[in-house]
XYZ file of C-alpha atoms in Angstrom:
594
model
C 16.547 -62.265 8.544
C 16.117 -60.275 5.040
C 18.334 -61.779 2.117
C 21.133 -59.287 1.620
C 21.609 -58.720 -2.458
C 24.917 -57.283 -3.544
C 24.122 -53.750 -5.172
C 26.684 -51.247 -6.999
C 25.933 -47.380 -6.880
C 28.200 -44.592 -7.769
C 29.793 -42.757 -5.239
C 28.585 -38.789 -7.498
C 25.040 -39.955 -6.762
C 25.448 -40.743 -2.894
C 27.262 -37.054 -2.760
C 24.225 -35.530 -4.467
C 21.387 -36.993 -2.402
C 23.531 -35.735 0.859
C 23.101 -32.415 -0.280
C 19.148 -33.027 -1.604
C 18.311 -34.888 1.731
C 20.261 -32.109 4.310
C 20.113 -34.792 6.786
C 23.173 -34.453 9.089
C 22.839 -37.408 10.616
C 23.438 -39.453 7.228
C 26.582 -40.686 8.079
C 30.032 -40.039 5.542
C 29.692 -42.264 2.730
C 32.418 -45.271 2.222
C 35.556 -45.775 0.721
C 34.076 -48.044 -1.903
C 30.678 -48.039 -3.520
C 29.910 -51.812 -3.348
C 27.376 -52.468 -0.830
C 24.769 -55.347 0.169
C 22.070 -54.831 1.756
C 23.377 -55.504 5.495
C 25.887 -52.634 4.766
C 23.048 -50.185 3.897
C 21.131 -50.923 6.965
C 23.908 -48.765 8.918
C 25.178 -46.181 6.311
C 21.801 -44.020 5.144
C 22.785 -42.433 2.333
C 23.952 -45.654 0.374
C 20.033 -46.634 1.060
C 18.870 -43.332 -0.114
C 20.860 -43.668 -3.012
C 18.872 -46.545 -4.120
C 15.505 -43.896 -5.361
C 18.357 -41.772 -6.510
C 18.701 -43.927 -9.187
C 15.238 -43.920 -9.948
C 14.729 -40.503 -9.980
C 18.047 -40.247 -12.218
C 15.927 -42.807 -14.681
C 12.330 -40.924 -13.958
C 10.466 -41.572 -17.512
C 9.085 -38.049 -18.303
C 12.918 -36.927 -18.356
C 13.103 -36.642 -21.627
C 13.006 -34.471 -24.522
C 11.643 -36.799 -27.189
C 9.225 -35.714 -28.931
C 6.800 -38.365 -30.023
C 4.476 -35.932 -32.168
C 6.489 -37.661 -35.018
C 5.151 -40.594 -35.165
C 1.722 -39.018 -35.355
C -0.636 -37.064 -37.629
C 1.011 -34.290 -35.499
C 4.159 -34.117 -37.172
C 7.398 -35.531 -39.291
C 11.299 -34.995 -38.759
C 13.435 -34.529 -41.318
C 16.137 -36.817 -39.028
C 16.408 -39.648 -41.292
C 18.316 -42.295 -38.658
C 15.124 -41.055 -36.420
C 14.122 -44.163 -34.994
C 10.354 -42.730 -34.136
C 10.305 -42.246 -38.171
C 11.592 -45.426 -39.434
C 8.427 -46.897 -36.448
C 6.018 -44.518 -38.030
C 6.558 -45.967 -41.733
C 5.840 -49.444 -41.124
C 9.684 -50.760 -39.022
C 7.990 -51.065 -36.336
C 9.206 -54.604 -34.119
C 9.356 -56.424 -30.855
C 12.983 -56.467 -31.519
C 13.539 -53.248 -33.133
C 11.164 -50.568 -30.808
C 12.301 -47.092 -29.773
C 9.823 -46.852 -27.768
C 10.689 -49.833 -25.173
C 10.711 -48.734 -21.583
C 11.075 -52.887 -20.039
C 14.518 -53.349 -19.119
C 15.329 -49.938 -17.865
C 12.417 -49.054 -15.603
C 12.094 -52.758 -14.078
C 15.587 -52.446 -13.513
C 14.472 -49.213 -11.457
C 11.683 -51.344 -9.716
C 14.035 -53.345 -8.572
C 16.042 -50.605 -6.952
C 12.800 -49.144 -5.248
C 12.036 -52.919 -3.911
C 15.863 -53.171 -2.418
C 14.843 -49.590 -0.493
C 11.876 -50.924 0.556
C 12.911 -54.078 1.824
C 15.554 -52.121 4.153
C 14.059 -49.148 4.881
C 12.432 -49.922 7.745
C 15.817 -51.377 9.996
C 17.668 -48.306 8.172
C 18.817 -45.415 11.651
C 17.677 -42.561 9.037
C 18.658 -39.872 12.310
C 19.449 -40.561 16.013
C 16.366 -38.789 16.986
C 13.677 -40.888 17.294
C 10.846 -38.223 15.198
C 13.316 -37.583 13.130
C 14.129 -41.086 11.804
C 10.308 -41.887 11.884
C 9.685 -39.219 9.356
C 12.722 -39.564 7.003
C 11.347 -43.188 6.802
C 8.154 -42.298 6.384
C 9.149 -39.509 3.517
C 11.388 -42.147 1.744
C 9.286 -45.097 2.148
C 6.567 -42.867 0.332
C 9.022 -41.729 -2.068
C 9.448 -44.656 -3.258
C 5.813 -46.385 -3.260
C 4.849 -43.294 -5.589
C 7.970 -43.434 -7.871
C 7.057 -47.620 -8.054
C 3.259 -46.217 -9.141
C 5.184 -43.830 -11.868
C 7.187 -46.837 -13.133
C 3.943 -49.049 -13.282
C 2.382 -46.554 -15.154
C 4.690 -46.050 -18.070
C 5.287 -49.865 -18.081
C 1.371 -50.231 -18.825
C 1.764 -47.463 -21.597
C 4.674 -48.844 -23.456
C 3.897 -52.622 -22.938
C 0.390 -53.204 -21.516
C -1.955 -55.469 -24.150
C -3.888 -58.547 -24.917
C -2.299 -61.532 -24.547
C -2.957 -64.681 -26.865
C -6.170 -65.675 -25.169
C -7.214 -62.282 -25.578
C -6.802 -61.036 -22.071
C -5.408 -57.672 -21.086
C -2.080 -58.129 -19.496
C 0.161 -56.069 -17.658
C 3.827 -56.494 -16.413
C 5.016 -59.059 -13.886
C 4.337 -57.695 -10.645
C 7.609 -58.456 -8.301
C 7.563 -56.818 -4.169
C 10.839 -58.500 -3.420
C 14.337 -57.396 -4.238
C 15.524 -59.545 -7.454
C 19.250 -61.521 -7.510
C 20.886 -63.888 -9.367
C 19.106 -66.534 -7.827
C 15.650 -65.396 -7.894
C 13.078 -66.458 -10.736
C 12.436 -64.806 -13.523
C 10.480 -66.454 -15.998
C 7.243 -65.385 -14.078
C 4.369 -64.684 -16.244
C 2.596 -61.086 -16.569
C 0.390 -60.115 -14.222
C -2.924 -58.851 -15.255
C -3.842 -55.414 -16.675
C -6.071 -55.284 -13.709
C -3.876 -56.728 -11.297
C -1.279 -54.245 -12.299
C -3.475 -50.955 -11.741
C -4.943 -52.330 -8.735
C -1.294 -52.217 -7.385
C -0.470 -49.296 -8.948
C -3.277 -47.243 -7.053
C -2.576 -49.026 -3.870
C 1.036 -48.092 -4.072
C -0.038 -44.047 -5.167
C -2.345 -44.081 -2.091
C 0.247 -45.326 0.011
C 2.410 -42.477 -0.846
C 0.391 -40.011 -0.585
C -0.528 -41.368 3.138
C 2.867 -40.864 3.401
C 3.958 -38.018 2.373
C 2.693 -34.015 2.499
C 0.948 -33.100 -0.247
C 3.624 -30.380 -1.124
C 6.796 -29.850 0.745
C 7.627 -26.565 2.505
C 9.270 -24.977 5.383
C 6.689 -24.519 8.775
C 7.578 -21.968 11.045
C 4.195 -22.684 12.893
C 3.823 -25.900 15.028
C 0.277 -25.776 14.440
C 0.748 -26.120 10.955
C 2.666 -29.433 11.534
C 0.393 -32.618 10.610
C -1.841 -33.628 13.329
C -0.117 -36.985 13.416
C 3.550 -35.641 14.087
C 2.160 -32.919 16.142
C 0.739 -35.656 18.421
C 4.173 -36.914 18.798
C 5.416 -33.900 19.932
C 6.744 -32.680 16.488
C 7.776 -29.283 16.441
C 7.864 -26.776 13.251
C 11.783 -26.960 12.340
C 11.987 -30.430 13.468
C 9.235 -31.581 10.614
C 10.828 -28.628 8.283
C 14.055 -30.573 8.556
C 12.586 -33.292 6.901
C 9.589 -32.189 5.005
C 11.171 -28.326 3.833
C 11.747 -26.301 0.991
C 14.819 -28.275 0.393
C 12.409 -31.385 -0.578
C 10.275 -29.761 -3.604
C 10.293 -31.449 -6.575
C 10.782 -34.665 -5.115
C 7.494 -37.287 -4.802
C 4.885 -35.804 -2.846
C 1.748 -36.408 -2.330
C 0.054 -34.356 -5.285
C 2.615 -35.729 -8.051
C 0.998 -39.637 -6.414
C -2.633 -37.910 -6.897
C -1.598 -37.511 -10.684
C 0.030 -40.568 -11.630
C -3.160 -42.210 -9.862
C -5.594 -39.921 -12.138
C -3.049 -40.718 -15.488
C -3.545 -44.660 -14.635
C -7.073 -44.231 -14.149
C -7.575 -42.136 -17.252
C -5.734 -45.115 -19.298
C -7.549 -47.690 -17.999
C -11.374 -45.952 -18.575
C -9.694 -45.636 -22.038
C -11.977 -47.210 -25.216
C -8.391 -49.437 -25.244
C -8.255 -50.595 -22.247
C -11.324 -50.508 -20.759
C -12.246 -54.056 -20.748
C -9.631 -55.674 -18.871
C -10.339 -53.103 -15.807
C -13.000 -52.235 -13.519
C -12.550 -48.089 -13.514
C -14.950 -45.991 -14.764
C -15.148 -42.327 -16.585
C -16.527 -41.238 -13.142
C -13.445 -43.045 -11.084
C -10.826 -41.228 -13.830
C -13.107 -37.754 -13.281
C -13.134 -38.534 -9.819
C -9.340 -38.706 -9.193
C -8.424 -35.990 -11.455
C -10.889 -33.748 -9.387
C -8.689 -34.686 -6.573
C -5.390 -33.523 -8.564
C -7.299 -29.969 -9.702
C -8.214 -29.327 -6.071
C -4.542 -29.283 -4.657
C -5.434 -25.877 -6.481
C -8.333 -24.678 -4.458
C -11.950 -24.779 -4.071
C -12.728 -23.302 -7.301
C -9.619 -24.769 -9.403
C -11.722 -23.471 -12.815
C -10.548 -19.893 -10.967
C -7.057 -21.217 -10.863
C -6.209 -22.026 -14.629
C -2.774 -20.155 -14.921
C -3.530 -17.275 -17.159
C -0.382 -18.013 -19.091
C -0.133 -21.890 -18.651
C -0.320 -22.774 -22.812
C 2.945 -21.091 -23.102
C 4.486 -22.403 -19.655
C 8.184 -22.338 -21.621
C 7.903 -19.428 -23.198
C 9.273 -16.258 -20.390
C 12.613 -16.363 -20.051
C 13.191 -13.840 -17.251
C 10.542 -15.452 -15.075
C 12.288 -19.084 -15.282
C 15.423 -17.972 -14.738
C 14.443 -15.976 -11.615
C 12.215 -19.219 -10.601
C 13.700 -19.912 -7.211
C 15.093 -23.725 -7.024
C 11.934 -25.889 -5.874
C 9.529 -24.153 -6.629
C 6.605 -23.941 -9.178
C 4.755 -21.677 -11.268
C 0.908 -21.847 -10.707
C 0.571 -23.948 -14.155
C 3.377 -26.748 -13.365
C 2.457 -29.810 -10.798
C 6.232 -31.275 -11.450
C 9.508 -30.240 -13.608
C 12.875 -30.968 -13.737
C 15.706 -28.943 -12.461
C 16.397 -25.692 -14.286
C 18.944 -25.610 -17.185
C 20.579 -22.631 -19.355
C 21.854 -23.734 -23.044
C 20.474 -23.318 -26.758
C 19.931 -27.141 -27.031
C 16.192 -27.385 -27.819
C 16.774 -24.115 -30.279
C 19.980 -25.871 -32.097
C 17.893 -28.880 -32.771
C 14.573 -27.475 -33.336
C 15.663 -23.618 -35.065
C 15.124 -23.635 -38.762
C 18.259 -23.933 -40.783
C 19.696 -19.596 -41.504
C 18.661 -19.481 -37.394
C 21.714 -22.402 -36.851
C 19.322 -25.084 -36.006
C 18.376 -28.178 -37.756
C 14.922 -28.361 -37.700
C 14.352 -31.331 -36.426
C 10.101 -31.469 -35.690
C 8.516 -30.203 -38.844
C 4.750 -29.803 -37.526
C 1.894 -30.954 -40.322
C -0.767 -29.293 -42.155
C -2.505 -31.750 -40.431
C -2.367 -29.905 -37.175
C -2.216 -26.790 -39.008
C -5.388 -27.292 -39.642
C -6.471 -28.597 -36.101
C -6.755 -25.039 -34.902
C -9.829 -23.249 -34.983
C -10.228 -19.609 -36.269
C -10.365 -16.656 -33.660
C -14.214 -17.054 -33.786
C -13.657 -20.203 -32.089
C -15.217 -22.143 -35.253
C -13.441 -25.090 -37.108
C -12.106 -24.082 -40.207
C -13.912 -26.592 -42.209
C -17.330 -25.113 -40.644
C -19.932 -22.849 -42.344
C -19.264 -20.299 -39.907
C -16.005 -19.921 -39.504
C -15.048 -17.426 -42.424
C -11.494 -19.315 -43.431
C -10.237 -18.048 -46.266
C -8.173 -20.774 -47.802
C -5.935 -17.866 -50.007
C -4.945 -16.432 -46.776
C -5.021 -19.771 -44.516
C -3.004 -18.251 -41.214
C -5.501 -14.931 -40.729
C -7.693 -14.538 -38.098
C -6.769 -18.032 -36.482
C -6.340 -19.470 -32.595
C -4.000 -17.065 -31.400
C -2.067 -20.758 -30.244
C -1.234 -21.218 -33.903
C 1.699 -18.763 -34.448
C 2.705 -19.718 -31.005
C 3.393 -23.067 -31.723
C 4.252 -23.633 -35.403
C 6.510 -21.104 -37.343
C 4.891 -20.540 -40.249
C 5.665 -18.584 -43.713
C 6.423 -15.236 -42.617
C 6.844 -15.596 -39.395
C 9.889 -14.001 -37.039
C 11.740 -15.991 -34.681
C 14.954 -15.831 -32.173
C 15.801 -12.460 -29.997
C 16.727 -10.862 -33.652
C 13.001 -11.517 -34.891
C 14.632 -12.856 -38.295
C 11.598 -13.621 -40.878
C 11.387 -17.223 -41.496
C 10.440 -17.983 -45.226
C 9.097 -21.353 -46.152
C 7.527 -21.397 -49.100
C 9.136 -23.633 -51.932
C 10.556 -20.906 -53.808
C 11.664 -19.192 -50.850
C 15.417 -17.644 -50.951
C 17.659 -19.587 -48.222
C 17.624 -23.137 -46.784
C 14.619 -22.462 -44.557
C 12.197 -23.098 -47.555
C 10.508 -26.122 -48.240
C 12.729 -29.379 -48.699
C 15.398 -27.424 -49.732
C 18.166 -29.825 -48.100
C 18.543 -31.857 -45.298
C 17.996 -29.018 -42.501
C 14.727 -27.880 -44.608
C 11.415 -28.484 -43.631
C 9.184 -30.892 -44.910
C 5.883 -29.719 -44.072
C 6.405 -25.858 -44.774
C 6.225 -25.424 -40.901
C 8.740 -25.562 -38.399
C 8.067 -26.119 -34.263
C 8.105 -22.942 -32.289
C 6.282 -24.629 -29.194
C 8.830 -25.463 -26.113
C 11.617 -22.853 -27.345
C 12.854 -20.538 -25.267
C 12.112 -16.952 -27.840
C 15.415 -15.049 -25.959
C 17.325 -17.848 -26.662
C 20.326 -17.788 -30.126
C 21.939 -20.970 -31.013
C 24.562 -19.061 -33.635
C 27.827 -20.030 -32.288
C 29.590 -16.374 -32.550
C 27.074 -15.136 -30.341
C 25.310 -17.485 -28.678
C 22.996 -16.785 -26.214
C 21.166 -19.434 -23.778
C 18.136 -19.642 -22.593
C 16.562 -21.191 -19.401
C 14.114 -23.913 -19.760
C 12.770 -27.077 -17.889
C 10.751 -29.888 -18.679
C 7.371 -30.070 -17.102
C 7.342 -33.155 -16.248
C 3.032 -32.756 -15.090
C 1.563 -29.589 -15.589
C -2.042 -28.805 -14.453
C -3.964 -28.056 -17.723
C -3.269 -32.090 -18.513
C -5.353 -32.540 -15.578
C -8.280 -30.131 -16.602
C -8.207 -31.702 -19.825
C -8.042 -35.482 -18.529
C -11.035 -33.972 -15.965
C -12.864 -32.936 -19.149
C -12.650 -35.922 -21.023
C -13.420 -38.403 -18.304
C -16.278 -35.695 -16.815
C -17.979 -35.908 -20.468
C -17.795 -39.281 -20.368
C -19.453 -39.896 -16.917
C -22.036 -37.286 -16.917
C -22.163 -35.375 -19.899
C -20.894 -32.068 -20.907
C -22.588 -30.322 -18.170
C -22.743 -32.942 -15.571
C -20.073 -32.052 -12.619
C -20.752 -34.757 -10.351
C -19.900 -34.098 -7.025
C -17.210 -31.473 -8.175
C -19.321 -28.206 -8.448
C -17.955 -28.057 -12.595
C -18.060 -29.465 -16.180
C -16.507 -30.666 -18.988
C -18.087 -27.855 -20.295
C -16.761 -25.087 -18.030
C -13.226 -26.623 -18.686
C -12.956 -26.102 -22.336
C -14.279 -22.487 -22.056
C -11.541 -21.536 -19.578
C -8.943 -23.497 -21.425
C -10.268 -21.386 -24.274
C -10.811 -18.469 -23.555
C -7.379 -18.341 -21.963
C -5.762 -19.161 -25.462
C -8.044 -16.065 -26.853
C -10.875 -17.711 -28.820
C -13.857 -15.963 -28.891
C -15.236 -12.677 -30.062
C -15.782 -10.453 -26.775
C -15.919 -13.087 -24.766
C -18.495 -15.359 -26.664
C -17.599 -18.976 -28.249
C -20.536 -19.834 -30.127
C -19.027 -22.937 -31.765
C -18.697 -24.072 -27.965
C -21.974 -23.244 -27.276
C -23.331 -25.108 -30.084
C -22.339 -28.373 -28.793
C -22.974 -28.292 -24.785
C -25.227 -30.226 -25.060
C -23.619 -33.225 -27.328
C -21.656 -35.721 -25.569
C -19.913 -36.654 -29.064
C -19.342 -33.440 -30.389
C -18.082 -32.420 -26.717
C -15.668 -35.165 -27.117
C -14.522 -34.402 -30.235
C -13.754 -30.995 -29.151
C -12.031 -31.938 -25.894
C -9.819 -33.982 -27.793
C -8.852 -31.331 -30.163
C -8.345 -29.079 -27.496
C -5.955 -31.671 -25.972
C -4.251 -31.695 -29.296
C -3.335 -28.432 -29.339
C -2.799 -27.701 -25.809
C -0.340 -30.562 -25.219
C 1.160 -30.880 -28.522
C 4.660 -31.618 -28.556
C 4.775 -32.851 -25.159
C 4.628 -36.428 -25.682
C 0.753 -37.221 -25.671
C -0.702 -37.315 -28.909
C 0.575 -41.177 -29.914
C -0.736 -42.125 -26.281
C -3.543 -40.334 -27.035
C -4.362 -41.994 -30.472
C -4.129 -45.107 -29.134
C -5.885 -45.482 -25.945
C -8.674 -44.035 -28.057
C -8.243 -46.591 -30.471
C -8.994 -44.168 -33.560
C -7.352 -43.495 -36.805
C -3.394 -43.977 -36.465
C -2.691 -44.042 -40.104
C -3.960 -40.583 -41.413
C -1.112 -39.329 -44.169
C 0.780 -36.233 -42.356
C 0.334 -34.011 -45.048
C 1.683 -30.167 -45.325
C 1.855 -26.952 -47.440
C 3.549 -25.954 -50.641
C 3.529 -22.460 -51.025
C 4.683 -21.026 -54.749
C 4.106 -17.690 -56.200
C 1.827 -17.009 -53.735
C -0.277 -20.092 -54.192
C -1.151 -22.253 -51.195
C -1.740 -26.479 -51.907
C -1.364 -29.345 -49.668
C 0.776 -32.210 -49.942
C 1.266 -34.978 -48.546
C 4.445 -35.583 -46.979
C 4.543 -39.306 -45.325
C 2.540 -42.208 -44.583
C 1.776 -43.644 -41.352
C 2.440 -47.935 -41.801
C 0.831 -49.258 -38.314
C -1.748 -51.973 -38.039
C -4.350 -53.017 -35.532
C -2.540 -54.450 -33.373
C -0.140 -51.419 -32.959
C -2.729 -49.975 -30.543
C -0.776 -51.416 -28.021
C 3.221 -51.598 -27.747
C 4.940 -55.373 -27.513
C 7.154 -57.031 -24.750
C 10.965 -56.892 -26.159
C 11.831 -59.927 -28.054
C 15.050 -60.630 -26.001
C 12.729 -60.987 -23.208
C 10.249 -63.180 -24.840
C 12.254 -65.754 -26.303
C 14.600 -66.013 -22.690
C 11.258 -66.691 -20.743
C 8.736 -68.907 -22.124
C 5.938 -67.846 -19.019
C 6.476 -64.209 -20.627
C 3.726 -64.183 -23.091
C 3.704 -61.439 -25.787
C 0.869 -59.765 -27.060
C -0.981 -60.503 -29.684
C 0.436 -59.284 -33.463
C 4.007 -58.922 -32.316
């Protein structure tokens, strides 16, 4: 007999997941919302509850925006916790970055499901409560490979001996009673059961849900069972999407892999480039045959058309997004992130620094012999990306198109470090704002948004990266196409090039470090803002103290500044265990430098 281990859930989340689940046969929830584990064997939706609270918790729901502890950007927030890490406050006690309490405790909720799902009645039919149990059981194996992976990210490192370690691995529900000074598994160990746990989910579980009005569209191993069309659309429908399927397992499985091949991590696992280019081959082809044909034409600005999110029917996806949260409709991204006369408080001042990290519309670096950048006139003739991500001196912004000045003797509080709302860097973040959208309170006018939680071009990009590693820039493997053919899609969808030519591209097909160099640039820039670029740094194990400089623009004059220092050392590659944890457990070893 299982151990029954008293759990607490509230009774707003059991009412939600009855209407996300549409399962009549989950019974009427209780008259109190104290349950052990004997209690949720008979009442469903209590045991469903338990991976509500992990999705509630899911680690990419977030807004932060990390860019500000990079080369990327600065915030003018001065309590910003991501700043005060940035400039050298960085500690095992005193990390805004730490992930270890609140996703183990979400482990431990997917391990209590687990442990019960299989004596849970899920539906009095018989199919019917074999595929609910299959669809949560895989629910939760791929949400346990999600928390794994962001565990690794935020605390993953070298112990004292040196050794890569990883988090305690624990399969069995947690109490009281149970032990917890258990020492970390290995960083190994820990993505061997983090792939094991994505490919059990996606044995599991379709790789997208969605009604079938056919019963020979009905997987071959419920059609065998007899399994008719609205029987498995019952369980497996419309009314699933955006919940843990099969593809969103595919792409934690590719992230993990992509870590671990990672210059910073690559010792204390066995993957290769070719395994990461491998299994993000196997994301790109939930697109098609030919996923280089697929690249969404308008994917770099995913959050950018207003009419087309808001008429985005609940569930599902544009061609560009693998995963996202649930629509909203407010100004909150343009309040915080607006520059100061537009009511915002321009929160994410981007740097010249990144500025600069654009090419020019011939597809040539600016610093290179070719590319014809004028220095006196530094924004013409650039990657048509630039003005769509970084508001810059003269630019127009909001549904009013109000000119945004932010030069230092500009005439309002949008110019440079003119108080606290000002920008720092003479730039202010356009990228993730919704252009229809007007935070001024006597008019205010939302916007819809949602956070993409994956979106595909991270997976072309990771393909790239991993596919130049493995074989070159023009090696495909078994895949049918390159690193190479990647970055002139992603490019040539952002507009760079002179009818249809990208010489500066061309130039280096053939150079597996200047490819590299360029595929990480184009990661930059394509997923700026979204919360890769201090991953991104660090796996690579390059540069993380470059000053974040920007631009001081007087009487027409244009001169660089620099505007903060980065403070992290070596060991800052990787991100500690939490003190409080460290010093309660003495098997709990920390890694080495914090």
């Amino acid at each position: 007999m299982k151990n029954r281990n008293n759990i607490s859930l509230i009774a707003l989340l059991v009412l939600f997941f009855i209407a996300q689940t549409s399962c009549d046969d989950m019974f009427e929830p209780a008259i109190d919302n104290h349950k052990d584990e004997s209690e949720l064997v008979d009442m469903p939706i209590w045991a469903v509850g338990l991976l509500g609270h992990v999705y509630i918790g899911n680690p990419l729901d977030t807004w932060q925006i990390t860019d500000v502890a990079t080369d990327n950007a600065v915030t003018n927030d001065r309590a910003s916790g991501l700043r005060a890490m940035a400039t050298g406050s960085w500690r095992a006690n005193n990390n805004p970055l730490n992930r270890w309490q609140n996703l183990r405790s979400a482990w431990n909720y997917v391990n209590i499901f687990l442990d019960v799902a299989d004596d849970v009645e899920w539906a009095a039919d018989p199919l019917v409560d074999l595929m609910f149990n299959d669809r949560f059981k895989g629910e939760a194996y791929g949400l346990r490979a999600l928390l794994m992976y962001h565990l690794l990210l935020n605390h993953a490192g070298p112990g004292p001996d040196g050794q890569l370690l990883g988090i305690p691995i624990v399969t069995e529900p947690e109490n009281i009673d149970s032990e917890f000074n258990l020492p970390r598994n290995t960083f190994q160990e820990c993505i061997d059961f983090l792939i094991a746990d994505a490919e059990r989910a996606m044995s599991l579980l379709p790789s997208l849900y969605g009604d079938v009005t056919d019963n020979n569209n009905v997987p071959e191993k419920y059609r065998e069972m007899g399994v008719i069309a609205t029987v498995y659309t019952r369980v497996f429908g419309n009314h699933s999407r955006n919940r843990m399927s099969g593809r969103i397992a595919k792409a934690i499985r590719a992230q993990a892999a992509l870590l671990a091949a990672s210059p910073a991590y690559s010792s204390g696992s066995d993957i290769t480039w070719a395994d990461a280019a491998n299994f993000m081959a196997d994301v790109l082809g939930e697109l098609g045959s030919n996923p280089i044909a697929q690249i969404a034409p308008d994917g770099h600005r995913w959050y950018a058309d207003n009419s087309a999110i808001g008429n985005l029917n609940e569930g599902n996806n544009p061609r560009e997004i693998l995963w996202r949260s649930n629509r909203a409709n407010n100004v909150d991204l343009e309040r915080e992130h607006f520059p100061p006369t537009l009511f915002g408080t321009g929160r994410v001042n981007p740097s010249q620094n990144f500025v600069d990290a654009f090419p020019m519309l011939n597809g040539y670096p600016i610093g290179h012999s070719e590319s014809n950048y004028d220095p006196n006139n530094p924004y013409a003739n650039r990657d048509p990306r630039l003005a769509a991500y970084v508001v810059l001196n003269g630019s127009t912004l909001g549904p009013q198109s109000v000119t945004v000045n932010t030069a230092a003797d500009g005439p309002d509080f949008n110019a440079l470090n003119r108080d606290g709302n000002s920008t720092r860097t003479g730039y202010y973040l356009r990228k993730l704002l919704n252009p229809a959208a007007n935070p001024n309170p006597n008019s205010e006018t939302p916007g819809h948004r949602y956070r993409a939680f994956m979106r595909y071009t991270e997976f072309f990009l990771g393909y790239a990266e991993a596919a130049n590693e493995a074989w070159g820039p023009t090696g495909t493997g078994a895949h049918g196409y390159s690193a190479y053919d990647v970055v002139r899609a992603i490019r040539q969808r952002a507009g760079i090039g002179v009818n249809g030519n990208d010489p500066y591209l061309e130039s280096v097909m053939n150079d597996t470090d200047a490819m590299r160099e360029l595929i990480r640039n184009e990661r930059r820039l394509e997923l700026s803002f979204e919360n890769f670029r201090f991953w991104d740094l660090r796996r690579w194990k390059v540069d993380l103290n470059e000053p974040v400089m920007g631009m001081r623009i007087q009487g027409g004059n244009y001169t660089e500044i620099e505007v903060e220092d980065r403070a992290y050392q070596d060991y800052m590659y990787y991100g500690p265990v939490p003190f409080s944890e460290v010093i309660k457990f003495d098997n709990l070893l920390q890694n080495q430098g914090w």
